[in-house]
Amino acid sequence: MVYENPDGVRIGLEIHIQLNKLKTKMFCGCSTDYHNAAPNTHTCPICLGLPGTLPVLNKKVVEAAIKVGLALEGEIAEETQFHRKNYFYPDLPKGFQITQYDFPIVSNGKVVIEGEDGEHVVGITRAHMEEDPGKLVHIGSIENSKGVLIDYNRSGVPLIETVTEPDMRSPKEARRFLDKFRNILEYLDVFDGNLEGAMRVDANVSVHWGTRVEVKNISSHKGVEKALLYEIMRQKNVIRRGGKVSQETRHYDEGRGVTLSMRTKEEAEDYRYFREPDLMPMRITDWIPAIKETLPELPDAKRARFIEQYGITDMHAKSLTSKIMLADFYENVCAKGVDPKIAATWTADVFLGELNYRDLEISSYDGEKIGFIHAKDPGIKNSIKVSDMVELVNLFAEGKISDRAAVEVIRTMLDAAEEKTPSQIIEEKGLFKAEDDLVTKAIAETIAENEAAVQDYLGGTEKSLNFLVGQVMKKTKGTADAKTARELIIKELKG
């Protein structure tokens, strides 16, 4: 099925990625580990833009940019250089930003996503290096601010800005692109997406193939999807009322779920780009072969290997490789000799599903346990050991616990204030599978007590069988195996 794109939606993204795994800033030796620091304590004359200071390029920034370019299947420039982007704003102490203009380090890349009608290629126009400005903290909302505070700790942190082609046709595709792009960056180990400000997105969107509008500084993937949904609706309403969509820059107010006009859209000439005189052009062709050797197995390659090596479904492979830490956790569970297909089901379906239900995000993996943290309340966090998942999968595979009991164990481990093994939880809650005679007794009692349901089932009402199975599970307090109970009831009633 081909997606018709009835509203003529075109979406392109500009994504600013902090290379926050690097220890120092882009042009000075100040630490990038500023997130828990007091304001304006990770600064020096260079990143404050004081007169007479000169930038010294951090070589690791260039290496990281080449890594990203290779992972995006882009072309790496033989020679690249920096420019000054001039604009006056209080978070930019020099009055200009050191960035790249007509010689970006990466161009013509691509990312393959799951689109509205199957696999969909999103082109990457360019990716270039630049420094982060400081952070403005508005007193009140941006719309009615009573004043602005400035924190320059972020000033000079290395960024890669990636610009896509307008190839996305819906907010859902834009969100899927961001999920995939973040996944690639985390595999490369150049970026920690859990830190505030690590990824900021400007979204360009138009409808009916018309004038584009830019929505600035959206901080979350979900926020991008919601902002685009609102902006598409707004533009369609403008056109329906006989108006024209203006080319402008808008701000997304996450609290109200609306976009607000900020200013007319600037063009390149407004920034008066010119070459950065304090930094020489770089020839980097000779760097590429050595950096290519350091590239890890990327998500698509890992997914294909999981399918072939472990015999799991494509759906499970996609889920398991959606986070590098989850993929490593699963592989370590499999390395302990458990059935990889059963481990995939319990890791990708149940464990990941329970995390999503609780709004928990995977935050760490040290080879022994996987950690997770609440998306909105960092104080809520926990972890599960590889050994605990191995034990749980083995107990289920050996038929000692039912699937319902296994789910209860995972839920308990996620919510528990103190660490307990699956066996301890099963023992305390009486979750070991019921003995055969107990199940047989429960089935006999259920049939005797529910004659109407029995007759309905024998008369062809299939859902009555589900009711009878539920009664058996209730009598055995969830310790019976539902599939086995179902088969025994059918045998009892139909011989």
Short mmCIF file of C-alpha atoms in Angstrom, two decimals:
data_model
loop_
_atom_site.label_atom_id
_atom_site.label_comp_id
_atom_site.label_asym_id
_atom_site.label_seq_id
_atom_site.Cartn_x
_atom_site.Cartn_y
_atom_site.Cartn_z
CA MET A 1 0.00 0.00 0.00
CA VAL A 2 1.39 3.39 -1.07
CA TYR A 3 0.82 6.32 1.31
CA GLU A 4 -1.02 9.03 -0.65
CA ASN A 5 -0.11 11.96 1.68
CA PRO A 6 -3.54 13.62 1.19
CA ASP A 7 -2.57 16.93 2.85
CA GLY A 8 0.70 17.34 0.94
CA VAL A 9 2.69 17.41 4.19
CA ARG A 10 6.45 17.88 3.93
CA ILE A 11 8.59 17.78 7.05
CA GLY A 12 12.31 18.39 7.39
CA LEU A 13 14.22 18.43 10.66
CA GLU A 14 17.27 20.25 11.98
CA ILE A 15 18.61 18.30 14.93
CA HIS A 16 21.19 19.71 17.32
CA ILE A 17 23.10 16.96 19.09
CA GLN A 18 25.43 17.61 22.01
CA LEU A 19 28.57 15.48 21.88
CA ASN A 20 28.25 15.22 25.64
CA LYS A 21 30.31 12.03 25.94
CA LEU A 22 33.40 14.15 25.20
CA LYS A 23 35.13 15.45 28.31
CA THR A 24 35.86 19.01 27.20
CA LYS A 25 34.24 21.77 25.18
CA MET A 26 34.79 22.47 21.51
CA PHE A 27 37.41 25.22 21.65
CA CYS A 28 38.62 25.23 25.27
CA GLY A 29 39.43 22.88 28.13
CA CYS A 30 36.27 23.50 30.19
CA SER A 31 34.37 20.38 31.27
CA THR A 32 31.16 19.38 29.47
CA ASP A 33 29.87 17.76 32.69
CA TYR A 34 27.88 20.82 33.74
CA HIS A 35 24.34 19.49 34.22
CA ASN A 36 24.42 19.35 38.03
CA ALA A 37 26.75 22.34 38.46
CA ALA A 38 25.90 25.83 39.68
CA PRO A 39 25.29 28.36 36.88
CA ASN A 40 28.33 29.91 35.19
CA THR A 41 30.90 27.67 36.91
CA HIS A 42 32.09 25.73 33.82
CA THR A 43 33.42 28.74 31.96
CA CYS A 44 36.68 30.39 30.96
CA PRO A 45 37.68 33.48 28.91
CA ILE A 46 37.39 31.48 25.66
CA CYS A 47 33.85 30.16 26.06
CA LEU A 48 32.79 33.54 27.53
CA GLY A 49 34.06 35.21 24.35
CA LEU A 50 36.31 37.71 26.12
CA PRO A 51 38.44 39.98 23.89
CA GLY A 52 41.85 38.61 22.90
CA THR A 53 41.00 34.91 23.34
CA LEU A 54 41.57 32.39 20.54
CA PRO A 55 39.81 29.06 19.94
CA VAL A 56 41.75 25.77 19.88
CA LEU A 57 39.82 22.99 18.14
CA ASN A 58 39.12 19.78 20.08
CA LYS A 59 40.28 17.01 17.70
CA LYS A 60 37.83 14.50 19.20
CA VAL A 61 34.91 16.63 17.98
CA VAL A 62 36.08 16.16 14.38
CA GLU A 63 36.55 12.42 14.92
CA ALA A 64 33.03 12.12 16.39
CA ALA A 65 31.57 14.05 13.44
CA ILE A 66 33.27 11.69 10.98
CA LYS A 67 31.87 8.72 12.94
CA VAL A 68 28.37 10.14 12.70
CA GLY A 69 28.81 10.81 8.98
CA LEU A 70 29.93 7.24 8.29
CA ALA A 71 27.03 5.82 10.32
CA LEU A 72 24.63 7.95 8.25
CA GLU A 73 26.21 6.59 5.05
CA GLY A 74 27.17 10.16 4.15
CA GLU A 75 30.01 11.65 2.15
CA ILE A 76 32.88 12.94 4.28
CA ALA A 77 34.41 16.15 2.94
CA GLU A 78 38.03 15.99 1.83
CA GLU A 79 38.50 19.50 3.19
CA THR A 80 36.30 21.31 5.69
CA GLN A 81 36.42 24.64 7.49
CA PHE A 82 34.62 26.83 9.99
CA HIS A 83 32.62 30.02 9.53
CA ARG A 84 31.26 32.72 11.79
CA LYS A 85 27.48 33.00 12.00
CA ASN A 86 26.76 36.54 13.18
CA TYR A 87 23.74 37.39 15.25
CA PHE A 88 23.20 39.33 18.45
CA TYR A 89 21.52 37.43 21.24
CA PRO A 90 22.38 37.40 24.95
CA ASP A 91 23.23 33.65 25.00
CA LEU A 92 26.01 34.25 22.45
CA PRO A 93 28.69 36.26 24.27
CA LYS A 94 31.00 36.70 21.24
CA GLY A 95 28.21 38.09 19.06
CA PHE A 96 28.79 35.22 16.63
CA GLN A 97 28.72 31.42 16.65
CA ILE A 98 31.56 29.31 15.24
CA THR A 99 29.86 26.89 12.87
CA GLN A 100 30.19 25.53 9.33
CA TYR A 101 28.51 26.97 6.26
CA ASP A 102 29.30 25.90 2.68
CA PHE A 103 31.89 23.25 3.58
CA PRO A 104 30.07 20.92 6.02
CA ILE A 105 31.97 17.88 7.19
CA VAL A 106 29.16 15.48 6.12
CA SER A 107 26.69 15.58 3.22
CA ASN A 108 24.31 13.31 1.29
CA GLY A 109 23.55 10.69 3.94
CA LYS A 110 20.42 8.70 4.69
CA VAL A 111 18.46 6.97 7.43
CA VAL A 112 15.94 4.21 6.75
CA ILE A 113 12.84 4.30 8.95
CA GLU A 114 9.54 2.46 9.21
CA GLY A 115 7.31 4.83 7.24
CA GLU A 116 3.58 5.09 6.70
CA ASP A 117 3.81 2.48 3.92
CA GLY A 118 6.81 0.33 4.89
CA GLU A 119 10.52 1.16 4.73
CA HIS A 120 11.08 4.82 3.94
CA VAL A 121 14.37 6.60 3.22
CA VAL A 122 14.99 10.01 4.79
CA GLY A 123 17.81 11.89 3.11
CA ILE A 124 20.44 13.73 5.14
CA THR A 125 21.34 17.01 3.46
CA ARG A 126 24.29 17.77 5.72
CA ALA A 127 25.76 17.43 9.19
CA HIS A 128 28.14 20.03 10.50
CA MET A 129 30.03 20.95 13.66
CA GLU A 130 29.28 24.02 15.76
CA GLU A 131 29.44 25.32 19.30
CA ASP A 132 26.44 25.46 21.61
CA PRO A 133 25.34 28.88 22.87
CA GLY A 134 24.52 29.53 26.51
CA LYS A 135 21.16 28.76 28.08
CA LEU A 136 18.48 31.39 28.59
CA VAL A 137 16.18 30.89 31.58
CA HIS A 138 13.01 32.95 31.25
CA ILE A 139 11.31 34.26 34.37
CA GLY A 140 7.78 33.19 33.54
CA SER A 141 6.84 31.90 30.08
CA ILE A 142 8.75 32.84 26.93
CA GLU A 143 5.61 34.68 25.82
CA ASN A 144 5.26 36.84 28.96
CA SER A 145 8.76 36.74 30.43
CA LYS A 146 9.51 39.31 33.15
CA GLY A 147 13.23 38.84 32.70
CA VAL A 148 15.91 36.47 31.50
CA LEU A 149 18.79 34.78 33.32
CA ILE A 150 21.79 33.42 31.40
CA ASP A 151 23.88 30.36 32.21
CA TYR A 152 27.06 30.08 30.12
CA ASN A 153 28.00 26.59 31.36
CA ARG A 154 26.63 25.22 28.06
CA SER A 155 28.42 27.82 25.94
CA GLY A 156 31.03 26.12 23.76
CA VAL A 157 29.80 22.53 24.24
CA PRO A 158 30.37 20.72 20.92
CA LEU A 159 27.33 20.17 18.72
CA ILE A 160 26.58 18.37 15.51
CA GLU A 161 23.68 19.89 13.61
CA THR A 162 22.07 17.41 11.22
CA VAL A 163 19.74 18.71 8.52
CA THR A 164 17.38 16.32 6.74
CA GLU A 165 15.65 16.59 3.41
CA PRO A 166 11.89 17.34 3.67
CA ASP A 167 11.20 13.63 3.17
CA MET A 168 8.91 12.95 6.12
CA ARG A 169 5.20 12.93 5.36
CA SER A 170 3.64 12.81 8.82
CA PRO A 171 4.44 13.65 12.46
CA LYS A 172 4.63 9.90 13.13
CA GLU A 173 7.43 9.51 10.56
CA ALA A 174 9.27 12.47 12.11
CA ARG A 175 9.14 10.83 15.54
CA ARG A 176 10.30 7.49 14.13
CA PHE A 177 13.20 9.24 12.42
CA LEU A 178 14.26 10.85 15.71
CA ASP A 179 14.01 7.50 17.53
CA LYS A 180 16.20 5.84 14.90
CA PHE A 181 18.69 8.72 14.77
CA ARG A 182 19.09 8.79 18.55
CA ASN A 183 19.57 5.03 18.53
CA ILE A 184 22.41 5.33 15.99
CA LEU A 185 24.11 8.05 18.05
CA GLU A 186 23.91 5.98 21.24
CA TYR A 187 25.43 2.98 19.44
CA LEU A 188 28.32 5.26 18.40
CA ASP A 189 28.79 6.25 22.09
CA VAL A 190 29.18 9.96 21.31
CA PHE A 191 25.98 11.09 22.99
CA ASP A 192 23.88 10.50 26.12
CA GLY A 193 20.28 11.26 25.21
CA ASN A 194 19.10 11.19 28.83
CA LEU A 195 20.81 14.48 29.69
CA GLU A 196 18.87 17.74 29.52
CA GLY A 197 19.44 19.60 26.25
CA ALA A 198 21.24 16.66 24.65
CA MET A 199 18.97 16.76 21.59
CA ARG A 200 17.06 19.83 20.42
CA VAL A 201 14.99 19.88 17.29
CA ASP A 202 13.82 22.57 14.88
CA ALA A 203 11.03 21.24 12.66
CA ASN A 204 10.20 22.71 9.23
CA VAL A 205 6.72 21.83 7.99
CA SER A 206 4.42 22.76 5.13
CA VAL A 207 1.04 21.55 3.87
CA HIS A 208 -0.26 21.29 0.31
CA TRP A 209 3.36 21.57 -0.84
CA GLY A 210 3.30 25.24 0.16
CA THR A 211 5.21 27.70 2.36
CA ARG A 212 7.21 26.16 5.18
CA VAL A 213 7.16 27.25 8.80
CA GLU A 214 9.93 26.52 11.30
CA VAL A 215 9.08 25.47 14.86
CA LYS A 216 12.13 26.03 17.08
CA ASN A 217 13.80 24.32 20.01
CA ILE A 218 11.60 21.31 20.72
CA SER A 219 13.21 19.17 23.40
CA SER A 220 11.55 15.75 23.08
CA HIS A 221 10.52 13.28 20.39
CA LYS A 222 6.95 13.29 21.66
CA GLY A 223 7.03 17.10 21.69
CA VAL A 224 8.09 17.14 18.03
CA GLU A 225 5.19 14.89 17.07
CA LYS A 226 2.67 17.00 19.03
CA ALA A 227 4.07 20.30 17.71
CA LEU A 228 3.84 19.07 14.12
CA LEU A 229 0.28 17.79 14.60
CA TYR A 230 -0.77 21.20 15.90
CA GLU A 231 1.15 23.16 13.24
CA ILE A 232 -0.28 21.07 10.38
CA MET A 233 -3.79 21.67 11.72
CA ARG A 234 -3.08 25.42 12.10
CA GLN A 235 -1.78 25.77 8.54
CA LYS A 236 -4.74 23.83 7.09
CA ASN A 237 -7.14 26.12 8.98
CA VAL A 238 -5.37 29.24 7.65
CA ILE A 239 -5.71 27.98 4.07
CA ARG A 240 -9.32 26.85 4.58
CA ARG A 241 -10.24 30.38 5.71
CA GLY A 242 -8.72 31.87 2.56
CA GLY A 243 -5.48 33.06 4.16
CA LYS A 244 -1.86 32.45 3.24
CA VAL A 245 0.69 30.69 5.40
CA SER A 246 3.57 33.06 6.24
CA GLN A 247 7.18 31.93 6.28
CA GLU A 248 8.06 32.45 9.92
CA THR A 249 9.69 31.00 13.01
CA ARG A 250 7.38 29.75 15.76
CA HIS A 251 7.89 28.49 19.30
CA TYR A 252 6.16 25.36 20.65
CA ASP A 253 4.58 25.86 24.07
CA GLU A 254 4.56 22.31 25.48
CA GLY A 255 2.29 23.22 28.39
CA ARG A 256 -0.48 24.52 26.14
CA GLY A 257 0.27 22.31 23.14
CA VAL A 258 0.33 25.25 20.68
CA THR A 259 2.86 27.03 18.46
CA LEU A 260 3.36 30.79 18.85
CA SER A 261 4.82 33.22 16.34
CA MET A 262 8.30 34.49 17.29
CA ARG A 263 9.66 36.29 14.21
CA THR A 264 9.84 36.16 10.44
CA LYS A 265 12.17 33.44 9.17
CA GLU A 266 15.80 34.50 8.73
CA GLU A 267 17.70 33.62 5.57
CA ALA A 268 21.40 32.77 5.32
CA GLU A 269 22.33 36.33 4.27
CA ASP A 270 20.85 37.66 7.52
CA TYR A 271 23.65 35.93 9.43
CA ARG A 272 26.52 37.45 7.35
CA TYR A 273 28.54 34.23 7.27
CA PHE A 274 32.27 34.58 6.68
CA ARG A 275 35.27 32.31 7.22
CA GLU A 276 36.53 31.93 10.78
CA PRO A 277 39.97 33.63 10.56
CA ASP A 278 41.31 32.00 13.75
CA LEU A 279 40.83 28.40 12.55
CA MET A 280 42.53 26.93 9.49
CA PRO A 281 40.76 24.70 6.92
CA MET A 282 41.30 20.96 7.62
CA ARG A 283 42.08 18.11 5.23
CA ILE A 284 40.62 15.02 6.89
CA THR A 285 40.59 12.34 4.17
CA ASP A 286 43.48 10.46 5.83
CA TRP A 287 41.54 10.22 9.11
CA ILE A 288 38.64 8.25 7.66
CA PRO A 289 40.05 4.66 7.33
CA ALA A 290 41.18 4.49 10.98
CA ILE A 291 37.88 5.93 12.27
CA LYS A 292 35.89 3.52 10.10
CA GLU A 293 37.68 0.63 11.84
CA THR A 294 36.33 1.83 15.21
CA LEU A 295 32.65 1.86 14.14
CA PRO A 296 30.52 -0.53 16.22
CA GLU A 297 27.84 -2.84 14.89
CA LEU A 298 24.98 -0.45 14.13
CA PRO A 299 21.25 -1.06 14.82
CA ASP A 300 20.22 -2.41 11.40
CA ALA A 301 23.19 -4.80 11.24
CA LYS A 302 22.59 -5.97 14.80
CA ARG A 303 18.90 -6.55 14.06
CA ALA A 304 19.77 -8.74 11.05
CA ARG A 305 22.28 -10.70 13.13
CA PHE A 306 19.81 -11.28 15.97
CA ILE A 307 17.30 -12.74 13.51
CA GLU A 308 19.89 -15.06 12.00
CA GLN A 309 21.83 -16.00 15.15
CA TYR A 310 18.97 -16.34 17.64
CA GLY A 311 16.10 -17.27 15.32
CA ILE A 312 13.84 -14.54 16.70
CA THR A 313 11.18 -12.58 14.83
CA ASP A 314 11.88 -9.29 13.05
CA MET A 315 9.49 -7.54 15.48
CA HIS A 316 11.43 -8.79 18.50
CA ALA A 317 14.76 -7.96 16.85
CA LYS A 318 13.61 -4.37 16.21
CA SER A 319 12.52 -3.93 19.83
CA LEU A 320 15.68 -5.47 21.27
CA THR A 321 18.01 -3.36 19.13
CA SER A 322 16.09 -0.12 19.73
CA LYS A 323 18.48 0.62 22.61
CA ILE A 324 22.11 -0.47 22.69
CA MET A 325 21.85 -1.17 26.43
CA LEU A 326 18.80 -3.40 25.94
CA ALA A 327 20.52 -5.27 23.09
CA ASP A 328 23.60 -5.91 25.27
CA PHE A 329 21.40 -7.02 28.18
CA TYR A 330 19.56 -9.51 25.95
CA GLU A 331 22.80 -10.91 24.51
CA ASN A 332 24.20 -11.44 27.99
CA VAL A 333 21.01 -13.28 29.01
CA CYS A 334 21.35 -15.52 25.94
CA ALA A 335 25.03 -16.10 26.71
CA LYS A 336 23.99 -17.86 29.94
CA GLY A 337 22.45 -20.69 27.93
CA VAL A 338 18.75 -19.78 28.03
CA ASP A 339 16.41 -20.31 25.09
CA PRO A 340 16.92 -17.11 22.99
CA LYS A 341 13.36 -17.12 21.63
CA ILE A 342 11.82 -17.32 25.12
CA ALA A 343 14.29 -14.67 26.34
CA ALA A 344 13.30 -12.40 23.43
CA THR A 345 9.62 -12.69 24.30
CA TRP A 346 10.13 -11.88 27.98
CA THR A 347 12.62 -9.09 27.33
CA ALA A 348 11.04 -7.37 24.31
CA ASP A 349 7.35 -7.91 25.06
CA VAL A 350 6.93 -8.13 28.82
CA PHE A 351 9.94 -6.35 30.36
CA LEU A 352 9.96 -3.50 27.82
CA GLY A 353 6.16 -3.26 27.92
CA GLU A 354 6.14 -2.95 31.70
CA LEU A 355 8.83 -0.24 31.52
CA ASN A 356 6.77 1.76 29.02
CA TYR A 357 3.62 1.34 31.14
CA ARG A 358 5.46 2.85 34.12
CA ASP A 359 7.04 5.65 32.01
CA LEU A 360 10.49 4.24 32.84
CA GLU A 361 13.47 4.69 30.52
CA ILE A 362 16.55 2.51 30.31
CA SER A 363 19.41 4.60 31.68
CA SER A 364 22.40 2.30 32.26
CA TYR A 365 23.90 -1.12 31.73
CA ASP A 366 27.15 -2.28 33.33
CA GLY A 367 27.28 -5.88 32.09
CA GLU A 368 25.57 -7.27 35.20
CA LYS A 369 22.38 -5.25 35.57
CA ILE A 370 20.26 -2.90 33.51
CA GLY A 371 19.10 0.32 35.15
CA PHE A 372 16.03 2.42 34.43
CA ILE A 373 14.75 5.77 35.59
CA HIS A 374 11.38 7.55 35.50
CA ALA A 375 11.07 9.92 32.54
CA LYS A 376 9.68 12.77 34.68
CA ASP A 377 10.88 11.93 38.20
CA PRO A 378 14.60 10.97 38.33
CA GLY A 379 14.11 9.93 41.96
CA ILE A 380 12.22 6.84 40.78
CA LYS A 381 14.76 4.30 39.57
CA ASN A 382 15.60 0.63 39.85
CA SER A 383 17.49 -2.15 38.07
CA ILE A 384 17.26 -5.82 37.09
CA LYS A 385 20.21 -8.19 37.02
CA VAL A 386 21.09 -10.39 34.06
CA SER A 387 21.14 -13.34 36.48
CA ASP A 388 17.55 -12.57 37.58
CA MET A 389 16.25 -12.55 34.01
CA VAL A 390 18.14 -15.79 33.29
CA GLU A 391 16.59 -17.41 36.37
CA LEU A 392 13.09 -16.23 35.44
CA VAL A 393 13.33 -17.42 31.82
CA ASN A 394 14.64 -20.82 32.93
CA LEU A 395 11.88 -21.27 35.52
CA PHE A 396 9.28 -20.52 32.86
CA ALA A 397 10.95 -22.72 30.22
CA GLU A 398 11.10 -25.61 32.70
CA GLY A 399 7.37 -25.29 33.37
CA LYS A 400 7.79 -24.40 37.04
CA ILE A 401 5.81 -21.15 36.77
CA SER A 402 2.99 -20.01 34.50
CA ASP A 403 3.24 -17.05 32.15
CA ARG A 404 0.93 -15.12 34.46
CA ALA A 405 3.26 -15.81 37.40
CA ALA A 406 6.30 -14.75 35.36
CA VAL A 407 4.66 -11.42 34.54
CA GLU A 408 3.91 -10.93 38.25
CA VAL A 409 7.58 -11.57 39.06
CA ILE A 410 8.77 -8.94 36.55
CA ARG A 411 6.28 -6.40 37.90
CA THR A 412 7.43 -7.06 41.45
CA MET A 413 11.11 -6.68 40.51
CA LEU A 414 10.39 -3.34 38.79
CA ASP A 415 8.40 -1.97 41.73
CA ALA A 416 10.29 -3.50 44.67
CA ALA A 417 12.09 -1.23 47.10
CA GLU A 418 14.52 -4.02 48.00
CA GLU A 419 16.34 -6.44 45.74
CA LYS A 420 14.91 -9.97 45.55
CA THR A 421 15.56 -12.89 43.22
CA PRO A 422 12.73 -14.40 41.16
CA SER A 423 12.76 -17.53 43.36
CA GLN A 424 12.33 -15.44 46.50
CA ILE A 425 9.39 -13.56 44.97
CA ILE A 426 7.78 -16.78 43.71
CA GLU A 427 8.14 -18.42 47.13
CA GLU A 428 6.75 -15.42 49.02
CA LYS A 429 3.76 -15.03 46.69
CA GLY A 430 3.11 -18.74 46.19
CA LEU A 431 3.54 -18.50 42.41
CA PHE A 432 5.03 -21.94 41.68
CA LYS A 433 2.83 -23.79 39.21
CA ALA A 434 0.02 -25.77 40.79
CA GLU A 435 0.32 -29.55 41.03
CA ASP A 436 -1.67 -31.57 38.47
CA ASP A 437 -4.16 -32.89 41.02
CA LEU A 438 -4.91 -29.34 42.23
CA VAL A 439 -5.61 -28.23 38.64
CA THR A 440 -7.74 -31.30 37.98
CA LYS A 441 -9.74 -30.60 41.14
CA ALA A 442 -10.19 -26.93 40.17
CA ILE A 443 -11.45 -27.94 36.71
CA ALA A 444 -13.96 -30.41 38.16
CA GLU A 445 -15.28 -27.78 40.58
CA THR A 446 -15.50 -25.15 37.85
CA ILE A 447 -17.49 -27.43 35.53
CA ALA A 448 -19.86 -28.43 38.35
CA GLU A 449 -20.43 -24.84 39.49
CA ASN A 450 -20.93 -23.25 36.05
CA GLU A 451 -23.43 -25.43 34.19
CA ALA A 452 -24.77 -22.50 32.11
CA ALA A 453 -21.31 -21.59 30.82
CA VAL A 454 -20.60 -25.25 30.05
CA GLN A 455 -23.81 -25.54 27.99
CA ASP A 456 -23.06 -22.27 26.19
CA TYR A 457 -19.61 -23.55 25.22
CA LEU A 458 -20.97 -26.89 24.06
CA GLY A 459 -23.51 -24.92 22.04
CA GLY A 460 -20.74 -23.07 20.19
CA THR A 461 -20.11 -19.95 22.32
CA GLU A 462 -16.31 -19.85 22.40
CA LYS A 463 -16.03 -17.01 24.92
CA SER A 464 -17.67 -19.24 27.54
CA LEU A 465 -14.53 -21.38 27.43
CA ASN A 466 -12.47 -18.32 28.29
CA PHE A 467 -14.75 -17.73 31.28
CA LEU A 468 -14.22 -21.32 32.50
CA VAL A 469 -10.44 -21.01 32.15
CA GLY A 470 -10.60 -17.78 34.15
CA GLN A 471 -12.47 -19.57 36.94
CA VAL A 472 -9.79 -22.27 37.07
CA MET A 473 -7.08 -19.61 37.26
CA LYS A 474 -9.00 -17.93 40.06
CA LYS A 475 -9.31 -21.14 42.06
CA THR A 476 -5.59 -21.89 41.66
CA LYS A 477 -4.65 -18.24 42.41
CA GLY A 478 -2.96 -17.92 39.04
CA THR A 479 -0.59 -20.84 39.56
CA ALA A 480 -2.17 -23.04 36.88
CA ASP A 481 -0.92 -22.84 33.32
CA ALA A 482 -3.76 -21.22 31.34
CA LYS A 483 -3.00 -23.12 28.13
CA THR A 484 -2.93 -26.46 29.93
CA ALA A 485 -6.13 -25.63 31.83
CA ARG A 486 -7.84 -24.78 28.55
CA GLU A 487 -6.80 -28.08 26.94
CA LEU A 488 -7.93 -30.10 29.99
CA ILE A 489 -11.35 -28.39 30.09
CA ILE A 490 -11.90 -29.13 26.39
CA LYS A 491 -10.86 -32.76 26.92
CA GLU A 492 -13.19 -33.06 29.88
CA LEU A 493 -16.17 -31.57 28.07
CA LYS A 494 -15.69 -33.02 24.61
CA GLY A 495 -13.77 -36.20 25.42
#
